[in-house]
């Protein structure tokens, strides 16, 4: 671990954390989703501490967040002597896996038909599962047609999206969030160069921050092709930057990390 | 003109006029649409009087209605000596012809795709031309896709219609109107038998009444396949009765009618 490596890591880390504060429990969920999303995979408390230390998470804050995640059914913890090992619960795994395709896809796919649902809200049953609410009683679905009792639905090709709807789906605050994210990711990429050469905990920490800030922005809007958003929408740019950086920073083996 | 023929005509006439009062101008428009819808076709005032007399229209009421129709641009009148000849104007012909397919079709066709349009009413442009308003900002179109600036639209096959929407499109009052019409048309068919044997003015009068009450009910709801309406919807029954009766009562030649 050279001084130069530390400086480069710090520059990249700061570019990301400058995007806004992050909850410790949310960072843990990100790490576990990124590093321990296979059934049976576990991550030690020491390892988590090592990954989270560079973003200022102290052991006490880590303990509180782990307690909360256990209480909420996200993780289970297994104490072995002085060390704890944490795993995602079945429900935690399911939620992680449900979100993963959208977060990690190099190019999201929107195969299959589109569905426009409408019902008078007084008359409608449950909203069509997985469909996006566009307005009062109006939902847009994509792919396999969800059951939707009480709705009128026409299914067909991808619709052209009027400008006002693009602006509704991609408001100025979100355009700005993508702009900021793209700038930060550009700084990270420039700082790391072609060969990052970081330690395993540093690699895991940067992966965590990249996925965290990317996911945070991505999940603020519905999953739709970029044609549904304003012209200056940097989702695709950010996605390309994220996948390039995750390729540059492959998941370290958990065995390679310890506080020893 | 036998007494028996008059009685049968009167029974059929009464079955129809019992469906409700009719405006004289509206009956004239119906007669002219039915008898004089070719460009250049005209119908004499004497002839109109003869067709309308059995439904209680006196010469003075006829004159007032003709005056109104001239003023509204529906008809033009040409005075030749003591007799007047009335024709539909270009605009009157256009409106008549636009409505004719729906009124006279033996089986209405709904070829081509269906379109579900949606826009926030604050954002929308003009409603999609020819589309049916289903709710706030929601329109349904069929056939060639109308231009609709500012709308989101998905086009596809004929949708399944939820029960509450069937009830909205075909309210109880309209179900009842079709029931009453079907009953009246059944009486007319039973009264006339297989060979009506009426005079030309009687034939023209019954045609007018059949088309008038049929159109009046039909145009109270949007043009949609019967699957869009409640289960006990008698539109198809009435349409079959109307076309059978119009076949039984072919358009008399105008030259065959006079007050002489």
XYZ file of C-alpha atoms in Angstrom:
520
model
C 0.000 0.000 0.000
C 1.951 3.025 -1.227
C 1.348 6.642 -0.365
C 0.420 7.287 -3.993
C -2.171 4.527 -3.934
C -3.693 5.977 -0.766
C -3.877 9.429 -2.323
C -5.533 8.118 -5.448
C -8.018 6.101 -3.378
C -8.782 9.156 -1.231
C -9.369 11.365 -4.260
C -11.737 8.807 -5.794
C -13.485 8.202 -2.471
C -14.003 11.933 -1.888
C -15.366 12.483 -5.413
C -18.090 9.976 -4.573
C -18.903 10.837 -0.952
C -19.120 14.519 -1.958
C -22.320 13.479 -3.795
C -24.118 13.395 -0.446
C -24.278 11.685 2.892
C -25.060 7.968 3.013
C -26.781 5.975 5.746
C -24.542 3.300 7.264
C -27.256 0.604 7.022
C -27.714 1.453 3.345
C -23.960 1.152 2.690
C -23.925 -2.247 4.447
C -26.820 -3.457 2.277
C -24.864 -2.300 -0.772
C -21.674 -4.081 0.284
C -23.522 -7.280 1.089
C -25.475 -7.147 -2.150
C -22.239 -6.590 -4.050
C -19.971 -9.003 -2.165
C -22.197 -11.597 -0.475
C -25.259 -12.102 -2.684
C -24.807 -15.874 -3.053
C -26.840 -18.046 -0.682
C -24.614 -19.052 2.221
C -22.103 -16.239 1.615
C -21.132 -14.324 4.743
C -18.973 -11.322 5.496
C -17.167 -10.822 8.769
C -17.692 -7.841 11.015
C -13.964 -7.114 10.789
C -14.136 -7.084 7.031
C -17.152 -4.749 7.008
C -15.331 -2.428 9.423
C -12.326 -2.367 7.139
C -14.420 -1.535 4.060
C -16.466 1.143 5.825
C -13.676 2.816 7.810
C -12.518 5.047 4.890
C -15.965 6.648 4.738
C -15.808 7.486 8.450
C -17.943 4.683 9.867
C -16.784 3.916 13.426
C -17.275 0.474 15.068
C -20.132 1.727 17.262
C -22.057 3.109 14.264
C -21.465 -0.171 12.446
C -22.828 -2.170 15.417
C -25.974 0.000 15.588
C -26.604 -0.344 11.848
C -26.089 -4.134 11.924
C -28.538 -4.335 14.827
C -31.116 -2.388 12.856
C -30.656 -4.567 9.745
C -31.088 -7.720 11.863
C -34.238 -6.274 13.441
C -35.639 -5.384 10.002
C -35.002 -8.915 8.719
C -32.324 -7.935 6.190
C -29.409 -9.847 7.703
C -28.610 -12.603 10.166
C -25.419 -12.687 12.228
C -23.472 -15.709 13.379
C -20.996 -15.279 16.238
C -17.925 -17.496 16.094
C -15.682 -16.832 19.078
C -14.737 -13.134 18.984
C -15.779 -12.628 15.337
C -19.235 -12.227 13.785
C -20.268 -13.279 10.310
C -23.175 -11.551 8.614
C -25.366 -12.900 5.794
C -28.396 -11.611 3.913
C -31.632 -13.307 4.994
C -33.819 -15.082 2.434
C -35.922 -11.921 2.129
C -32.793 -9.753 1.986
C -31.398 -11.924 -0.783
C -34.662 -11.741 -2.714
C -34.800 -7.957 -2.533
C -31.143 -7.692 -3.481
C -31.605 -9.977 -6.466
C -34.741 -8.191 -7.602
C -32.827 -4.907 -7.835
C -29.576 -6.359 -9.211
C -30.467 -6.630 -12.941
C -31.406 -2.987 -13.121
C -28.271 -1.869 -11.260
C -25.672 -4.106 -12.903
C -27.041 -4.480 -16.473
C -24.645 -3.198 -19.115
C -27.603 -2.409 -21.314
C -31.102 -2.731 -19.889
C -33.509 -4.649 -22.086
C -37.102 -3.751 -22.733
C -38.254 -6.726 -24.747
C -41.888 -7.609 -25.155
C -44.980 -5.478 -25.488
C -45.946 -2.298 -23.702
C -49.227 -1.995 -21.835
C -51.231 1.133 -21.166
C -53.731 0.557 -18.351
C -56.560 2.807 -17.390
C -59.348 2.705 -14.840
C -61.442 5.236 -13.014
C -59.715 5.161 -9.623
C -63.105 4.573 -7.938
C -63.598 1.454 -10.053
C -60.116 0.008 -10.221
C -58.786 -2.973 -8.332
C -55.133 -3.189 -7.269
C -52.731 -1.349 -9.594
C -51.216 -3.618 -12.254
C -48.242 -5.330 -10.564
C -44.934 -3.839 -11.634
C -46.553 -1.157 -13.782
C -45.555 2.472 -13.476
C -48.124 4.999 -12.320
C -48.251 7.819 -14.858
C -51.301 9.674 -13.592
C -54.685 9.205 -11.938
C -55.702 5.622 -12.743
C -53.157 5.429 -15.604
C -50.349 2.855 -15.528
C -47.666 1.780 -17.979
C -46.401 -1.806 -18.022
C -43.727 -3.553 -20.063
C -42.964 -7.200 -20.814
C -45.302 -9.965 -19.644
C -48.739 -8.459 -19.113
C -49.583 -8.224 -15.425
C -53.032 -9.181 -14.213
C -55.061 -6.051 -13.616
C -58.654 -6.656 -12.655
C -60.883 -3.773 -13.602
C -58.494 -2.018 -15.972
C -58.871 -1.315 -19.656
C -55.547 -2.192 -21.301
C -54.178 -1.898 -24.809
C -50.882 -3.645 -25.513
C -48.520 -2.792 -28.353
C -45.141 -1.399 -29.344
C -43.067 1.147 -27.451
C -44.921 4.456 -27.471
C -43.561 7.832 -28.470
C -43.328 9.957 -25.345
C -44.524 13.568 -25.376
C -42.097 16.170 -24.036
C -44.202 17.087 -21.008
C -44.232 13.440 -19.897
C -40.456 13.215 -20.340
C -40.146 16.245 -18.089
C -42.531 14.645 -15.554
C -40.558 11.379 -15.491
C -37.166 13.114 -15.465
C -37.440 16.316 -13.421
C -34.635 18.893 -13.287
C -33.419 17.672 -9.873
C -32.838 14.196 -11.290
C -31.134 15.493 -14.439
C -28.795 17.371 -12.092
C -28.229 14.272 -9.930
C -27.129 12.355 -13.038
C -24.908 15.237 -14.113
C -23.227 15.277 -10.687
C -22.849 11.499 -10.695
C -21.324 11.540 -14.192
C -18.827 14.190 -13.090
C -17.873 12.216 -9.963
C -17.501 8.958 -11.891
C -15.353 10.739 -14.458
C -13.080 11.947 -11.665
C -12.883 8.410 -10.241
C -12.011 6.941 -13.640
C -9.390 9.621 -14.328
C -7.869 9.219 -10.864
C -7.637 5.429 -11.047
C -6.340 5.258 -14.605
C -6.075 1.970 -16.469
C -4.769 -0.042 -13.527
C -6.228 0.896 -10.139
C -3.764 -1.152 -8.064
C -5.724 -0.682 -4.843
C -5.852 -2.936 -1.793
C -8.799 -5.358 -1.568
C -10.586 -3.264 1.132
C -10.057 -0.076 -0.909
C -11.420 -1.851 -3.978
C -14.449 -3.090 -2.030
C -15.015 0.386 -0.594
C -14.950 2.098 -3.998
C -17.219 -0.565 -5.498
C -19.620 0.038 -2.602
C -19.622 3.802 -3.153
C -20.019 3.523 -6.924
C -22.930 1.094 -6.646
C -24.477 3.080 -3.780
C -24.583 6.459 -5.525
C -25.546 4.919 -8.864
C -28.392 2.920 -7.319
C -29.548 5.906 -5.282
C -30.010 7.971 -8.431
C -31.306 5.127 -10.597
C -34.010 4.090 -8.138
C -35.393 7.635 -7.945
C -37.109 7.084 -11.303
C -39.022 4.226 -12.940
C -37.220 1.676 -15.107
C -37.883 2.937 -18.631
C -35.852 3.335 -21.821
C -34.005 6.630 -22.108
C -36.528 7.768 -24.772
C -38.909 8.356 -21.854
C -36.647 11.006 -20.337
C -35.473 14.475 -21.339
C -32.813 14.855 -24.017
C -29.997 15.726 -21.569
C -30.534 12.577 -19.500
C -27.174 11.076 -18.471
C -28.389 7.662 -17.284
C -26.681 5.838 -20.154
C -23.405 7.714 -19.648
C -23.444 6.912 -15.937
C -24.293 3.262 -16.600
C -21.315 2.965 -18.964
C -19.035 4.663 -16.415
C -20.314 2.392 -13.616
C -19.802 -0.823 -15.574
C -16.327 0.277 -16.744
C -15.285 1.069 -13.157
C -16.707 -2.183 -11.773
C -14.722 -3.990 -14.493
C -11.610 -2.073 -13.417
C -12.302 -2.901 -9.755
C -13.235 -6.589 -9.694
C -14.820 -7.944 -6.505
C -11.958 -8.827 -4.133
C -12.062 -12.262 -2.515
C -13.396 -11.838 0.997
C -10.618 -14.168 2.225
C -8.112 -11.589 1.058
C -9.365 -9.051 3.580
C -8.818 -8.981 7.321
C -7.780 -6.637 10.075
C -4.901 -8.890 10.983
C -105.365 1.921 -50.189
C -107.591 -0.478 -48.293
C -108.964 -0.036 -44.820
C -106.889 -3.029 -43.668
C -103.713 -1.471 -45.036
C -104.471 1.776 -43.222
C -105.052 -0.089 -39.963
C -101.788 -1.987 -40.282
C -99.930 1.218 -41.149
C -101.523 2.979 -38.171
C -100.572 0.154 -35.779
C -96.961 0.169 -36.993
C -96.817 3.979 -36.929
C -98.170 4.125 -33.375
C -95.714 1.464 -32.124
C -92.897 3.746 -33.257
C -94.230 7.184 -32.307
C -95.083 5.823 -28.849
C -91.293 5.670 -28.327
C -91.312 9.431 -27.770
C -91.969 12.758 -29.392
C -89.896 13.762 -32.397
C -88.923 17.226 -33.582
C -90.289 18.073 -37.019
C -86.923 19.403 -38.272
C -85.258 16.196 -37.145
C -87.841 14.070 -39.008
C -87.272 16.140 -42.148
C -83.514 15.616 -41.892
C -84.179 11.888 -41.549
C -86.462 11.770 -44.598
C -84.054 13.758 -46.711
C -81.088 11.655 -45.571
C -83.058 8.520 -46.404
C -84.727 9.641 -49.647
C -82.642 12.493 -51.080
C -79.018 11.888 -50.113
C -77.693 11.961 -53.678
C -76.255 15.264 -54.856
C -78.916 17.067 -56.856
C -81.775 15.036 -55.380
C -84.725 17.114 -54.231
C -87.998 16.420 -52.507
C -91.102 18.519 -53.005
C -92.888 20.285 -50.195
C -96.063 18.416 -51.133
C -94.255 15.118 -50.861
C -92.791 15.989 -47.444
C -96.249 17.030 -46.248
C -97.693 13.731 -47.401
C -94.978 11.705 -45.590
C -95.215 13.733 -42.384
C -99.026 14.089 -42.170
C -99.548 10.650 -40.525
C -97.369 11.707 -37.601
C -99.478 14.825 -37.066
C -97.271 17.427 -38.731
C -99.460 20.230 -40.097
C -98.425 22.442 -43.056
C -97.631 25.402 -40.799
C -95.273 23.315 -38.569
C -93.616 21.960 -41.715
C -93.045 25.493 -43.062
C -91.498 26.612 -39.745
C -89.180 23.585 -39.610
C -88.109 24.033 -43.256
C -87.351 27.672 -42.518
C -85.202 26.682 -39.572
C -83.301 24.065 -41.568
C -82.635 26.611 -44.329
C -81.417 29.105 -41.725
C -79.101 26.506 -40.151
C -77.622 25.638 -43.546
C -79.021 22.088 -43.709
C -81.241 22.519 -46.753
C -81.853 24.795 -49.679
C -85.282 25.335 -51.221
C -86.141 26.017 -54.827
C -89.561 27.486 -55.617
C -91.059 26.420 -58.944
C -94.431 28.037 -59.423
C -96.659 26.986 -56.546
C -94.414 24.075 -55.492
C -91.118 24.072 -53.571
C -88.314 21.565 -53.920
C -85.931 20.982 -51.047
C -82.392 19.590 -51.169
C -79.650 18.995 -48.620
C -76.865 21.576 -48.790
C -73.250 20.484 -49.323
C -72.719 20.604 -45.555
C -76.039 18.820 -44.945
C -75.028 16.094 -47.387
C -71.633 15.720 -45.712
C -73.134 15.342 -42.260
C -75.752 12.917 -43.565
C -73.131 10.810 -45.290
C -70.843 10.820 -42.260
C -73.600 9.314 -40.121
C -74.990 6.932 -42.780
C -72.525 4.019 -42.455
C -73.170 3.692 -38.759
C -76.967 3.872 -39.203
C -77.383 1.656 -42.274
C -74.566 -0.908 -41.837
C -75.835 -4.488 -41.600
C -72.810 -5.325 -39.490
C -70.519 -2.532 -38.327
C -66.825 -3.193 -38.900
C -64.046 -2.404 -36.476
C -61.003 -3.268 -38.546
C -57.565 -2.003 -37.720
C -55.816 -1.310 -34.454
C -57.167 0.213 -31.265
C -55.499 3.199 -29.635
C -55.498 4.157 -25.983
C -54.496 7.800 -25.545
C -53.605 9.486 -22.313
C -52.458 12.951 -21.307
C -52.637 15.058 -18.210
C -55.463 17.395 -19.205
C -53.269 20.400 -18.325
C -50.665 19.203 -20.807
C -52.765 17.821 -23.619
C -53.425 19.415 -26.974
C -56.706 18.884 -28.824
C -58.352 15.533 -28.114
C -57.464 12.868 -30.684
C -59.864 13.384 -33.608
C -62.656 10.830 -33.682
C -61.529 9.173 -30.449
C -63.980 8.483 -27.646
C -63.481 10.182 -24.305
C -63.419 7.536 -21.583
C -62.291 9.659 -18.665
C -60.150 12.620 -17.680
C -57.484 12.858 -20.407
C -58.183 9.277 -21.561
C -59.395 8.566 -25.098
C -60.008 5.428 -27.119
C -59.513 5.403 -30.893
C -60.027 2.747 -33.541
C -58.798 2.302 -37.106
C -56.295 4.745 -38.619
C -54.416 6.429 -35.785
C -55.468 10.048 -35.394
C -52.849 12.715 -34.793
C -52.775 13.614 -31.125
C -50.064 16.036 -30.131
C -49.063 15.691 -26.517
C -50.667 12.301 -25.872
C -49.057 9.045 -24.883
C -50.610 6.334 -27.051
C -50.288 2.573 -27.224
C -51.875 0.836 -30.218
C -52.868 -2.808 -30.328
C -55.691 -5.318 -30.516
C -59.231 -4.868 -29.246
C -59.115 -4.628 -25.462
C -61.154 -6.630 -22.977
C -63.592 -4.244 -21.320
C -64.108 -4.318 -17.555
C -67.693 -4.534 -16.349
C -67.737 -1.079 -14.746
C -66.699 0.483 -18.072
C -69.425 -1.457 -19.901
C -71.907 -0.032 -17.417
C -70.468 3.463 -17.944
C -70.730 3.201 -21.745
C -74.161 1.541 -21.670
C -76.145 2.993 -18.767
C -79.496 1.519 -17.668
C -81.482 4.257 -19.462
C -79.881 3.273 -22.757
C -80.390 -0.457 -22.181
C -84.054 0.368 -21.630
C -84.195 2.539 -24.760
C -82.915 -0.396 -26.829
C -85.390 -2.747 -25.132
C -88.252 -0.384 -25.991
C -87.015 0.023 -29.554
C -86.703 -3.749 -30.005
C -90.259 -4.213 -28.742
C -91.606 -1.508 -31.088
C -89.710 -2.899 -34.089
C -91.033 -6.377 -33.313
C -94.566 -5.001 -33.320
C -93.917 -3.264 -36.647
C -92.502 -6.454 -38.195
C -95.395 -8.573 -36.881
C -97.968 -6.039 -38.060
C -96.547 -5.706 -41.575
C -95.924 -9.420 -42.119
C -93.983 -10.673 -45.093
C -95.513 -8.267 -47.611
C -96.211 -4.777 -46.279
C -98.289 -3.634 -49.276
C -98.339 -0.005 -48.173
C -98.687 3.131 -50.290
C -95.443 4.944 -51.193
C -96.057 7.765 -48.652
C -96.854 5.222 -45.940
C -93.694 3.316 -46.801
C -91.632 6.511 -46.712
C -93.219 7.493 -43.415
C -92.469 4.159 -41.732
C -88.899 4.187 -43.081
C -88.501 7.677 -41.640
C -89.789 6.614 -38.223
C -87.689 3.438 -38.132
C -84.501 5.291 -39.072
C -85.347 8.198 -36.770
C -85.863 6.161 -33.578
C -82.978 3.816 -34.391
C -80.584 6.701 -35.028
C -81.796 8.536 -31.948
C -80.855 5.596 -29.731
C -77.697 4.655 -31.619
C -76.216 8.147 -31.498
C -76.648 8.357 -27.728
C -73.564 6.161 -27.313
C -70.143 5.926 -28.969
C -69.567 3.622 -31.940
C -67.986 0.566 -30.343
C -68.370 -3.207 -30.709
C -71.074 -4.747 -28.547
C -68.352 -6.231 -26.284
C -67.985 -2.718 -24.865
C -71.550 -2.710 -23.542
C -73.453 -4.635 -20.884
C -74.528 -8.217 -21.558
C -78.225 -7.358 -22.117
C -77.413 -4.784 -24.824
C -79.953 -5.045 -27.700
C -78.096 -2.942 -30.282
C -77.439 -5.947 -32.538
C -81.037 -7.169 -32.284
C -82.333 -3.709 -33.172
C -79.876 -3.380 -36.061
C -81.076 -6.686 -37.495
C -84.720 -5.627 -37.074
C -84.031 -2.247 -38.708
C -82.250 -3.720 -41.725
C -84.950 -6.382 -42.176
C -87.694 -3.729 -42.071
C -85.854 -1.401 -44.452
C -85.494 -4.383 -46.820
C -89.234 -5.007 -46.484
C -89.988 -1.324 -47.099
C -87.775 -0.299 -50.033
C -87.358 3.407 -50.709
C -90.347 4.502 -52.828
C -89.598 6.536 -55.937
C -90.266 10.189 -55.139
C -92.070 10.494 -58.478
C -94.586 7.980 -57.193
C -95.764 10.325 -54.500
C -97.919 13.401 -54.820
C -100.887 15.045 -53.245
C -102.823 14.802 -56.461
